[in-house]
């Protein structure tokens, strides 16, 4: 597993972003009103598993994309189709995960966001600000966030199986 994915997952927990819950059917997490579905998290976890990624990493990528993607609109002069293609092709260097045009939209968006954050300090500052205290609702199906670890059992970096309806810590 790359350090970048591990750091991203740790940062998510350290910032205490996994708070609240959502009863919206099919949602894994809702970030500032943007829904990341359970299916998107499952698919992305499978996609990044070869690089040592886990469900926690997939959830973190979803949170990052949902929080930072709206800011990309202000950088349309920089984020051209060629820029996106280059960012996706360079994803193994910037993120540690191989990506291509057939990758999931979450992974491709994450590659672009991470590349732009590396290339453009203004974007980095805006994205960092947006992700400092987002409004996050986690689906209660993913466990009880009040345990000693504060982490649902299925989000363990060792567990890549889909959550069950009785998932608890």
Coordinates of C-alpha atoms in Angstrom, one line a residue:
X1 CA 0.0 0.0 0.0
X2 CA 1.3 3.4 -0.8
X3 CA 2.0 5.9 1.8
X4 CA -0.2 8.4 0.0
X5 CA -3.3 6.2 0.4
X6 CA -2.4 5.4 4.0
X7 CA -1.9 9.0 4.9
X8 CA -5.1 10.0 3.2
X9 CA -7.1 7.4 5.2
X10 CA -5.4 8.4 8.5
X11 CA -6.0 12.1 7.8
X12 CA -9.7 11.5 7.3
X13 CA -9.9 9.8 10.7
X14 CA -7.6 12.3 12.4
X15 CA -9.8 15.2 11.3
X16 CA -12.8 13.5 12.8
X17 CA -14.7 13.6 9.6
X18 CA -16.6 10.4 10.2
X19 CA -19.4 11.8 12.2
X20 CA -23.1 11.7 11.9
X21 CA -25.2 9.2 10.1
X22 CA -27.4 9.1 7.0
X23 CA -30.6 7.1 6.4
X24 CA -30.6 7.8 2.7
X25 CA -31.0 4.5 1.0
X26 CA -27.8 3.3 -0.8
X27 CA -25.6 6.1 0.5
X28 CA -22.3 5.2 2.1
X29 CA -21.6 8.8 2.9
X30 CA -23.0 12.3 2.1
X31 CA -20.5 15.1 2.0
X32 CA -21.8 18.7 1.8
X33 CA -25.0 17.3 0.2
X34 CA -23.1 15.1 -2.4
X35 CA -23.9 11.4 -2.1
X36 CA -21.3 8.7 -2.5
X37 CA -23.1 5.4 -2.9
X38 CA -22.3 2.1 -1.2
X39 CA -21.8 0.7 -4.7
X40 CA -19.3 3.4 -5.6
X41 CA -17.3 2.7 -2.4
X42 CA -17.5 -1.1 -3.1
X43 CA -16.4 -0.7 -6.7
X44 CA -13.5 1.7 -5.8
X45 CA -12.3 -0.5 -3.0
X46 CA -12.0 -3.4 -5.5
X47 CA -10.3 -1.2 -8.0
X48 CA -7.6 0.0 -5.6
X49 CA -7.1 -3.3 -3.7
X50 CA -4.2 -4.2 -6.0
X51 CA -2.3 -1.2 -4.7
X52 CA -3.1 -2.2 -1.1
X53 CA -6.1 0.1 -0.9
X54 CA -9.0 -0.7 1.4
X55 CA -12.6 0.3 2.0
X56 CA -11.3 3.1 4.3
X57 CA -9.2 4.5 1.4
X58 CA -12.1 4.2 -1.0
X59 CA -14.4 6.1 1.4
X60 CA -11.7 8.7 1.9
X61 CA -11.3 9.2 -1.8
X62 CA -15.1 9.6 -2.1
X63 CA -15.1 12.2 0.7
X64 CA -12.1 14.1 -1.0
X65 CA -13.8 14.1 -4.4
X66 CA -17.2 15.2 -3.1
X67 CA -15.5 18.0 -1.1
X68 CA -13.0 19.2 -3.6
X69 CA -14.7 18.6 -7.0
X70 CA -17.0 21.7 -6.8
X71 CA -13.8 23.8 -6.6
X72 CA -12.5 22.4 -9.9
X73 CA -15.1 24.5 -11.9
X74 CA -13.1 27.6 -11.0
X75 CA -10.0 26.1 -12.6
X76 CA -11.5 25.2 -16.0
X77 CA -8.8 27.2 -17.7
X78 CA -6.2 24.9 -16.2
X79 CA -8.2 21.6 -16.0
X80 CA -8.5 20.9 -19.8
X81 CA -9.2 17.5 -21.3
X82 CA -5.4 17.2 -21.9
X83 CA -4.7 18.1 -18.3
X84 CA -7.2 15.5 -17.0
X85 CA -5.7 12.8 -19.3
X86 CA -2.2 13.6 -18.1
X87 CA -3.3 13.6 -14.5
X88 CA -5.0 10.2 -14.9
X89 CA -1.9 8.8 -16.6
X90 CA 0.3 10.2 -13.9
X91 CA -1.9 8.9 -11.1
X92 CA 0.5 6.1 -10.1
X93 CA 3.1 8.8 -9.3
X94 CA 0.8 11.3 -7.5
X95 CA -1.5 8.9 -5.8
X96 CA 0.1 5.5 -6.0
X97 CA -2.7 3.8 -7.9
X98 CA -2.7 2.9 -11.6
X99 CA -5.6 4.7 -13.4
X100 CA -6.7 5.0 -17.0
X101 CA -9.6 6.3 -18.9
X102 CA -11.6 3.1 -18.0
X103 CA -11.1 3.7 -14.3
X104 CA -14.1 4.7 -12.1
X105 CA -15.1 8.4 -12.2
X106 CA -14.2 8.7 -8.5
X107 CA -10.7 7.5 -9.1
X108 CA -10.2 9.7 -12.2
X109 CA -11.6 12.7 -10.3
X110 CA -9.3 12.0 -7.4
X111 CA -6.3 11.8 -9.7
X112 CA -7.1 15.2 -11.2
X113 CA -7.7 16.8 -7.8
X114 CA -4.5 15.4 -6.4
X115 CA -2.5 16.5 -9.5
X116 CA -4.0 20.0 -9.4
X117 CA -3.3 20.3 -5.7
X118 CA 0.3 19.5 -6.4
X119 CA 0.5 21.9 -9.3
X120 CA -1.5 24.8 -8.1
X121 CA -1.1 26.3 -4.6
X122 CA -4.3 28.3 -4.8
X123 CA -6.4 25.2 -5.6
X124 CA -4.6 23.3 -2.8
X125 CA -5.5 26.1 -0.3
X126 CA -9.2 26.2 -1.5
X127 CA -9.5 22.4 -1.4
X128 CA -7.8 22.1 1.9
X129 CA -10.2 24.7 3.3
X130 CA -13.3 22.9 1.9
X131 CA -12.1 19.6 3.4
X132 CA -11.2 21.0 6.8
X133 CA -14.8 20.9 8.2
X134 CA -17.2 19.4 5.7
X135 CA -20.7 18.3 6.6
X136 CA -20.4 14.5 6.6
X137 CA -23.1 12.0 7.2
X138 CA -22.0 8.3 7.4
X139 CA -24.5 5.5 6.8
X140 CA -25.2 3.8 10.2
X141 CA -25.0 0.5 8.4
X142 CA -21.2 1.0 8.5
X143 CA -21.1 0.6 12.3
X144 CA -21.0 2.4 15.5
X145 CA -18.6 5.3 15.4
X146 CA -18.5 5.7 19.2
X147 CA -16.4 2.6 19.9
X148 CA -12.9 2.8 21.3
X149 CA -11.4 3.1 17.9
X150 CA -14.1 5.3 16.4
X151 CA -13.9 3.2 13.3
X152 CA -16.6 0.8 12.0
X153 CA -15.2 -2.8 11.9
X154 CA -15.7 -3.1 8.1
X155 CA -13.4 -0.1 7.5
X156 CA -10.4 -1.9 8.9
X157 CA -7.6 -1.9 6.4
X158 CA -7.6 -5.7 6.5
X159 CA -11.3 -6.1 5.6
X160 CA -12.3 -5.6 2.0
X161 CA -15.6 -7.5 2.1
X162 CA -18.9 -5.8 1.6
X163 CA -20.7 -4.7 4.8
X164 CA -23.6 -6.8 6.0
X165 CA -26.9 -5.6 7.4
X166 CA -25.7 -6.5 10.9
X167 CA -22.3 -4.8 10.6
X168 CA -21.2 -3.6 14.0
X169 CA -18.0 -3.0 15.9

